[in-house]
Each structure stands twice: as C-alpha cells, then as structure tokens.
PDB file of C-alpha atoms in Angstrom:
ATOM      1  CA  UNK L1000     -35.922 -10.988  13.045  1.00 48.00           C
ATOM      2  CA  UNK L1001     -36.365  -8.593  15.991  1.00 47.00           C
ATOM      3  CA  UNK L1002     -33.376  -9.970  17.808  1.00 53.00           C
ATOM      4  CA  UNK L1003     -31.274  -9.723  14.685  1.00 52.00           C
ATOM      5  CA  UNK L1004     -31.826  -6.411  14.665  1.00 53.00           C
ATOM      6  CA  UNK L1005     -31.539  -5.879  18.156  1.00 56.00           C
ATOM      7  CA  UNK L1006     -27.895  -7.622  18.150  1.00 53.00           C
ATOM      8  CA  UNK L1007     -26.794  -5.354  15.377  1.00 51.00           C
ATOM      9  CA  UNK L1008     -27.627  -2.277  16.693  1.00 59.00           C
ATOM     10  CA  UNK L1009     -26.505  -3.316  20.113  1.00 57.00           C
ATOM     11  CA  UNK L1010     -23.005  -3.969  18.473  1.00 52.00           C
ATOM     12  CA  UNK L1011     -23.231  -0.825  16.396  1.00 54.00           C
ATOM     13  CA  UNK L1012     -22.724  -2.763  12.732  1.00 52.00           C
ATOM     14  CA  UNK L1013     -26.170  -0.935  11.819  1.00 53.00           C
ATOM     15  CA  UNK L1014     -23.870   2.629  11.301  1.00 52.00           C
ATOM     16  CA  UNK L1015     -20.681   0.691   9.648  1.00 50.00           C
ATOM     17  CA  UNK L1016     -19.592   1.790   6.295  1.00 50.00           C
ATOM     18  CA  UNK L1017     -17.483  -1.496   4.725  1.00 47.00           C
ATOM     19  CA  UNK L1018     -16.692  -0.059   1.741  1.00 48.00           C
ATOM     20  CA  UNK L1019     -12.415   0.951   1.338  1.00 50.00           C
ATOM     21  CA  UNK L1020     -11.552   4.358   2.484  1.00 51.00           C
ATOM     22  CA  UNK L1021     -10.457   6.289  -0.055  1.00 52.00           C
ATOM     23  CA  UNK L1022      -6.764   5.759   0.327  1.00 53.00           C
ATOM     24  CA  UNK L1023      -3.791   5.772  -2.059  1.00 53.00           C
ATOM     25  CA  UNK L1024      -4.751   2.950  -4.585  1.00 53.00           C
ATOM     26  CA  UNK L1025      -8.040   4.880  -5.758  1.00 55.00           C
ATOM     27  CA  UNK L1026      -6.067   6.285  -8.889  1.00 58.00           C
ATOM     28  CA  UNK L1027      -7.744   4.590 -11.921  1.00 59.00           C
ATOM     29  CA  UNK L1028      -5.945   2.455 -14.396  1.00 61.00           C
ATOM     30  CA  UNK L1029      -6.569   4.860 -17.153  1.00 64.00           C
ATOM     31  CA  UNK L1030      -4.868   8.153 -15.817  1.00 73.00           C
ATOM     32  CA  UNK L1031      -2.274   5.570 -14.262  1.00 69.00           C
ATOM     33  CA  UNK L1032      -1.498   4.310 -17.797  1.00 73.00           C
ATOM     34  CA  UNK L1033      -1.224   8.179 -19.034  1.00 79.00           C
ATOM     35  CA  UNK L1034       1.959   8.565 -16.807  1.00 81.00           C
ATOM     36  CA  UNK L1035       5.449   9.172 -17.588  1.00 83.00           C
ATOM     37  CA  UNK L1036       7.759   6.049 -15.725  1.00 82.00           C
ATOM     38  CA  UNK L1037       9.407   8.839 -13.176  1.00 84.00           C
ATOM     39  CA  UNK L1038       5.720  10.158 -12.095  1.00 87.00           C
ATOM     40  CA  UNK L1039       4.800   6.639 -11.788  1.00 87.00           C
ATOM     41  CA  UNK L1040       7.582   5.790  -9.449  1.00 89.00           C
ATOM     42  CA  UNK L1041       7.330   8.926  -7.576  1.00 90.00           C
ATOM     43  CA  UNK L1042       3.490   7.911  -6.854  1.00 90.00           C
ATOM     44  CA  UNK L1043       5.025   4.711  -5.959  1.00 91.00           C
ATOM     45  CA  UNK L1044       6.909   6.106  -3.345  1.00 92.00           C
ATOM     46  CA  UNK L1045       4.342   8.267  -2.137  1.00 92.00           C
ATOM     47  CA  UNK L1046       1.762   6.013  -1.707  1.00 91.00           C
ATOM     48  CA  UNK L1047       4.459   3.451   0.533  1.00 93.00           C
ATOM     49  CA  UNK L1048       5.237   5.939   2.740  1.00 94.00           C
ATOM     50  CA  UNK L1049       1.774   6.305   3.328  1.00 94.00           C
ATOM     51  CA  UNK L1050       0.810   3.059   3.460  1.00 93.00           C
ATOM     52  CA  UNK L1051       3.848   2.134   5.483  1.00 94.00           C
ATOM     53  CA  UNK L1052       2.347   4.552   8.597  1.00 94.00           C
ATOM     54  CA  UNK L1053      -1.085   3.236   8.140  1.00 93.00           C
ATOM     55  CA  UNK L1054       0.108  -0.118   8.726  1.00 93.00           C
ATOM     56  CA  UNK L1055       1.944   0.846  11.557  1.00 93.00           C
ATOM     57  CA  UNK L1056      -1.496   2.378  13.014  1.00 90.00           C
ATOM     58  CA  UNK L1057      -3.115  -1.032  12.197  1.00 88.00           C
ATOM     59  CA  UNK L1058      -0.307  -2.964  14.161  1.00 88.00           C
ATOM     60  CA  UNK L1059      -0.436  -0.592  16.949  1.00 88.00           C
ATOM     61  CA  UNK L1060      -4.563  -0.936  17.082  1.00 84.00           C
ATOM     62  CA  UNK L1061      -4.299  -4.581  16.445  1.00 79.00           C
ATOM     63  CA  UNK L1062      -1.728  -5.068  19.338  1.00 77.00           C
ATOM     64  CA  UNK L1063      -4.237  -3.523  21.868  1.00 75.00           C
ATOM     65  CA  UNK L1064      -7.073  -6.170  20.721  1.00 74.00           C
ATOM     66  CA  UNK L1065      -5.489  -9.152  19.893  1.00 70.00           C
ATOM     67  CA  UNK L1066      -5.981 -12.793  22.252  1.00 72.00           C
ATOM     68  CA  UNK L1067      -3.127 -14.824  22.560  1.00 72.00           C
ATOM     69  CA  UNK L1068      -4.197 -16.950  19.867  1.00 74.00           C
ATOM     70  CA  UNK L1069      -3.679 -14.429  17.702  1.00 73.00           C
ATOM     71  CA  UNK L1070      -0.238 -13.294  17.748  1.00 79.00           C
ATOM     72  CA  UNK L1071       0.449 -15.074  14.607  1.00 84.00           C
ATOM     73  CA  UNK L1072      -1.474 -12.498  13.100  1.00 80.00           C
ATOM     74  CA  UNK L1073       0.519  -9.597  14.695  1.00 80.00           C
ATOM     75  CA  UNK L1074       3.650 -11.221  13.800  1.00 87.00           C
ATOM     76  CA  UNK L1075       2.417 -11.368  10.299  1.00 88.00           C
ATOM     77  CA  UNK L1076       1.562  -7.434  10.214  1.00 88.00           C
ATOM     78  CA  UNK L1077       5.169  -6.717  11.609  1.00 91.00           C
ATOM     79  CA  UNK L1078       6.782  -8.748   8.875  1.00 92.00           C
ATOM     80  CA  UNK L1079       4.763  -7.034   6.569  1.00 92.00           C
ATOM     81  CA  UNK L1080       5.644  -3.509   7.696  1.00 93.00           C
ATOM     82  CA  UNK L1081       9.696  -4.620   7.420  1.00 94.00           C
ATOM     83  CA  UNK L1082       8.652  -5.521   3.360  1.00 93.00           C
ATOM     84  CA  UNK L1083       6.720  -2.290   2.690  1.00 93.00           C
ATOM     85  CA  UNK L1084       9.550  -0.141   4.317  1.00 94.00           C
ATOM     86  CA  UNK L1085      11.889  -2.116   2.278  1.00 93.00           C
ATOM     87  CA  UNK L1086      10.539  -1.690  -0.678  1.00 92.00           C
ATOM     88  CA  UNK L1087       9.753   1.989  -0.440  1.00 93.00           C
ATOM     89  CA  UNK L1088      13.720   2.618   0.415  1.00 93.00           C
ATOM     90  CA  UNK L1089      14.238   0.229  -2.727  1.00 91.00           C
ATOM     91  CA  UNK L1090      11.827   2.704  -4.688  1.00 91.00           C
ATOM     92  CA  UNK L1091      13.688   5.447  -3.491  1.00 92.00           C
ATOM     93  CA  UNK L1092      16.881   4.043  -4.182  1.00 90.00           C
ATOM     94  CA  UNK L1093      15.932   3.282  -7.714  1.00 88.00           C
ATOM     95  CA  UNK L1094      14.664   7.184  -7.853  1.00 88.00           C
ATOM     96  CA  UNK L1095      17.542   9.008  -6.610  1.00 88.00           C
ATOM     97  CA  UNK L1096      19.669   6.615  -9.110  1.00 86.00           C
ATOM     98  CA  UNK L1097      17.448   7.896 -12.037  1.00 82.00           C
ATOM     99  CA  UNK L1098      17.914  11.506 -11.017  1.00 82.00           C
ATOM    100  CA  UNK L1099      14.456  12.045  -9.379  1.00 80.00           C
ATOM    101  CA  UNK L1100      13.771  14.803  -6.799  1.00 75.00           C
ATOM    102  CA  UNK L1101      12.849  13.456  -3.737  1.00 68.00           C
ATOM    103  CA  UNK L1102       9.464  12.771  -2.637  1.00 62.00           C
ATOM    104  CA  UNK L1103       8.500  14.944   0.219  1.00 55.00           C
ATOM    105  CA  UNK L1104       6.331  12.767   1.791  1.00 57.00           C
ATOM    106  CA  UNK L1105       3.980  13.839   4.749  1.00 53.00           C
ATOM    107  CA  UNK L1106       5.574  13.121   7.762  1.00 48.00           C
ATOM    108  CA  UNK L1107       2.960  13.700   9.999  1.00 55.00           C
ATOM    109  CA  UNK L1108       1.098  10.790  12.084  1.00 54.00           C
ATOM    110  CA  UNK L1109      -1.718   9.326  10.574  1.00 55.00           C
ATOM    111  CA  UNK L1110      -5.084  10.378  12.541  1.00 60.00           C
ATOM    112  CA  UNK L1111      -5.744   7.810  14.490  1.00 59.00           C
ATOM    113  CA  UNK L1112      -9.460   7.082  14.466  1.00 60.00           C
ATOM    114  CA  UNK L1113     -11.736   5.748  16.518  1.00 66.00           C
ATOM    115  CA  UNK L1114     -14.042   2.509  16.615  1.00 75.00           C
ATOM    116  CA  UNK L1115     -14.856  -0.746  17.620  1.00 80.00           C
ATOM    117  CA  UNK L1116     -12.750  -3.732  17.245  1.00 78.00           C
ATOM    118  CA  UNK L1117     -14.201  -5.092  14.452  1.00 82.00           C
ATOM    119  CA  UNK L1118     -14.025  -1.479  12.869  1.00 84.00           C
ATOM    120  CA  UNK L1119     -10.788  -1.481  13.342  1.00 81.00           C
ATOM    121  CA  UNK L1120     -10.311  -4.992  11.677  1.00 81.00           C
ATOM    122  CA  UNK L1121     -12.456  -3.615   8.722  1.00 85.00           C
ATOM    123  CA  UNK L1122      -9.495  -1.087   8.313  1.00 85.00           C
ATOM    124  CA  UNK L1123      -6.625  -3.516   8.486  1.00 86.00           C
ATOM    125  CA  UNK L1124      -8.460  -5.764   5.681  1.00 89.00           C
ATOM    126  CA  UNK L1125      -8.751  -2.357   3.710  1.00 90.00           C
ATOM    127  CA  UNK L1126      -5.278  -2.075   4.237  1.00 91.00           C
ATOM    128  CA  UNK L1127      -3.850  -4.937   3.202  1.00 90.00           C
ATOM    129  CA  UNK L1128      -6.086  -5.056  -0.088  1.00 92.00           C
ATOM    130  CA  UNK L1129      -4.859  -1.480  -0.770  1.00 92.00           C
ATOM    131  CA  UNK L1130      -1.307  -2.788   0.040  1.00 92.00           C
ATOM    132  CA  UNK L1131      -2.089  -5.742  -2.588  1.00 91.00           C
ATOM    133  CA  UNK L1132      -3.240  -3.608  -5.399  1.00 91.00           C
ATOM    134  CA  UNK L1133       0.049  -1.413  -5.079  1.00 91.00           C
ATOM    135  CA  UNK L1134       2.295  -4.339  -4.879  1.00 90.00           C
ATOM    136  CA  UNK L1135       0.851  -6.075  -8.119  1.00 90.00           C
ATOM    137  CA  UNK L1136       1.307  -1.985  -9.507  1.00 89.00           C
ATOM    138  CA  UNK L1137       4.581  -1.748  -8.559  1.00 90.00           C
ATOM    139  CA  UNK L1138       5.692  -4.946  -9.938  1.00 89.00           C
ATOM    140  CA  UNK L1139       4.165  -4.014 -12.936  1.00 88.00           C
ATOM    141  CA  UNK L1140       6.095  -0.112 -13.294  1.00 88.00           C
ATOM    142  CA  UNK L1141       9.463  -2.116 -12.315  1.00 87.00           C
ATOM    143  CA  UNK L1142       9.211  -4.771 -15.053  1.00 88.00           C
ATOM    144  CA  UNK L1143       8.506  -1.866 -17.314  1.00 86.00           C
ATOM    145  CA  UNK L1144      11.206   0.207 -16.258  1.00 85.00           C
ATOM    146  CA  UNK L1145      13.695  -2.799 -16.535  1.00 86.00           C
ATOM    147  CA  UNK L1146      12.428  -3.303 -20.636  1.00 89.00           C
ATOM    148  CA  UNK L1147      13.182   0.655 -20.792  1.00 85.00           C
ATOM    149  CA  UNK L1148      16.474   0.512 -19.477  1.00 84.00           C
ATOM    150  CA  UNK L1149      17.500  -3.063 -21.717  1.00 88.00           C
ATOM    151  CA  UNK L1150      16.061  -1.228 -24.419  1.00 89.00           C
ATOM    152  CA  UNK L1151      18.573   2.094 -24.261  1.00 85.00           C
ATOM    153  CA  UNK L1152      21.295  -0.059 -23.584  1.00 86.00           C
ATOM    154  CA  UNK L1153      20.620  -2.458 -26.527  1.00 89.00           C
ATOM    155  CA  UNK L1154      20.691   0.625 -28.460  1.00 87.00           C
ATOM    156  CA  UNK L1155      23.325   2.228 -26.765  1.00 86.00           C
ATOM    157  CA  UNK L1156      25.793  -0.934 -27.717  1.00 86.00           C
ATOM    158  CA  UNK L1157      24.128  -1.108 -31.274  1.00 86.00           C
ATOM    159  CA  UNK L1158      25.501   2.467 -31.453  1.00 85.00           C
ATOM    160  CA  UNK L1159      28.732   1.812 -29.930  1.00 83.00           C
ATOM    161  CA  UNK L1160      29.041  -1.127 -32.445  1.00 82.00           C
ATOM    162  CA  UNK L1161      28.086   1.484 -35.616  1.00 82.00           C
ATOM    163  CA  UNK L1162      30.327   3.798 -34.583  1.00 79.00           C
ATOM    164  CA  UNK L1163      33.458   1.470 -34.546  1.00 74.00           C
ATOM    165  CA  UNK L1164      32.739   0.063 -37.749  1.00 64.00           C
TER     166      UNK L1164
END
C-alpha cells in the first residue's frame, strides 16, 4: 500500500482532476431542445471553431510526446482536424446560405496549459469525447433542418399546384 502511494504521488496523479473540462458540449439537452434551428447552427459553428483550435493544441502537445510507435495516433489527430475544419466551413456554408450573420468566433490562441504527459493525454481523450458528442449533435440539427426545408418545399409546390388549378 505504501508504495502505491508513494508511486502516485511521485508521478503527481494524487492532484489530477479526470473529470471533462468544461468545454463547449456542456449545454444540456433541455435548453438545446428550446432552440430555434439558426441558434442551433450558429452554436454549431461556434463550438467547431473552438474545438477545431483545441485540437490543434492537442496535436501540437501530442507531437512533442509521442514514440515512434505512435505516429499512427498523430496521423489520426491530423485527419481528424482536416474533418472538423471541414465541417465547420460546411456549417458555415449552410449559414451564410440561410441568411445567418456570421459567427464571430474568438480568434485568439487557446491557452496552452501546462502538465504532465499523461495530463495532457487526459485532455486529448476529453477532446475527442467532446468532439463525439457534437458530431452525433450536429448530425442530429442537420437531419432536422433537411425535414424543415422538404417540408416548405412540399408546401411550397402544393401551393404552386393550388394556385394553377
């Protein structure tokens, strides 16, 4: 027992908080629900530029710490980072289509902080399970917002069709 404590202090785990940062996925299904489609998207778009310079912090810390063994796993983060900053010019492509404002996004550098490798692995997992829940979110606001838009043009032909009769 006293050398598992000794080994856990000695690596500094004894001071580690492992639960998720409070990042951009912590709004709550219910207040999500309450928005409008547009505010949706918009906190869509928000929360992948966000994410998009987080993950570039986690491939930059990553890239310092990896083994060779590992580059797999770098390769993997990179990849990701091309998806997220595809989709978030996708979102905003969709937005400006719709007539949205743009979303003025904070363009400064994420704080960088400090910690020990496995800290900083802690983070990336974080990360990519935020990333996760805003991916299965998204997918969710486009499906709806493709039933919207079938649904005024269905209308808007039934209309049309009314209207020559």
């Amino acid at each position: 027992m006293w050398r598992e404590h000794t080994e856990v202090e000695t690596h500094g785990f004894n001071n580690m908080n492992f639960d998720p940062p409070g990042g951009s996925a912590t709004m709550g299904s219910g207040s999500w629900a309450e928005m409008a489609t547009e505010e949706r998207l918009l906190a869509n778009i928000s929360a992948y530029m966000v994410l998009e310079k987080q993950l570039m912090q986690v491939i930059a810390e990553q890239g310092e710490s990896l083994l060779e063994e590992e580059s797999d796993l770098h390769e993997g983060l990179r990849g990701m980072l091309m998806k997220v900053s595809a989709l978030r010019a996708q979102l905003e492509h969709l937005g400006g289509t719709m007539g949205l404002k743009e979303c003025a996004g904070d363009t400064d550098e994420v704080d960088r902080p400090s910690g020990s490798v496995f800290e900083m692995k802690v983070r990336g997992y974080h990360l990519l399970n935020e990333l996760s829940v805003w991916a299965v979110r998204s997918l969710r606001d486009l499906r709806k917002l493709q039933r919207e838009r079938e649904k005024l043009v269905s209308q808007a032909e039934a209309s049309a069709e009314s209207s020559e009769l």
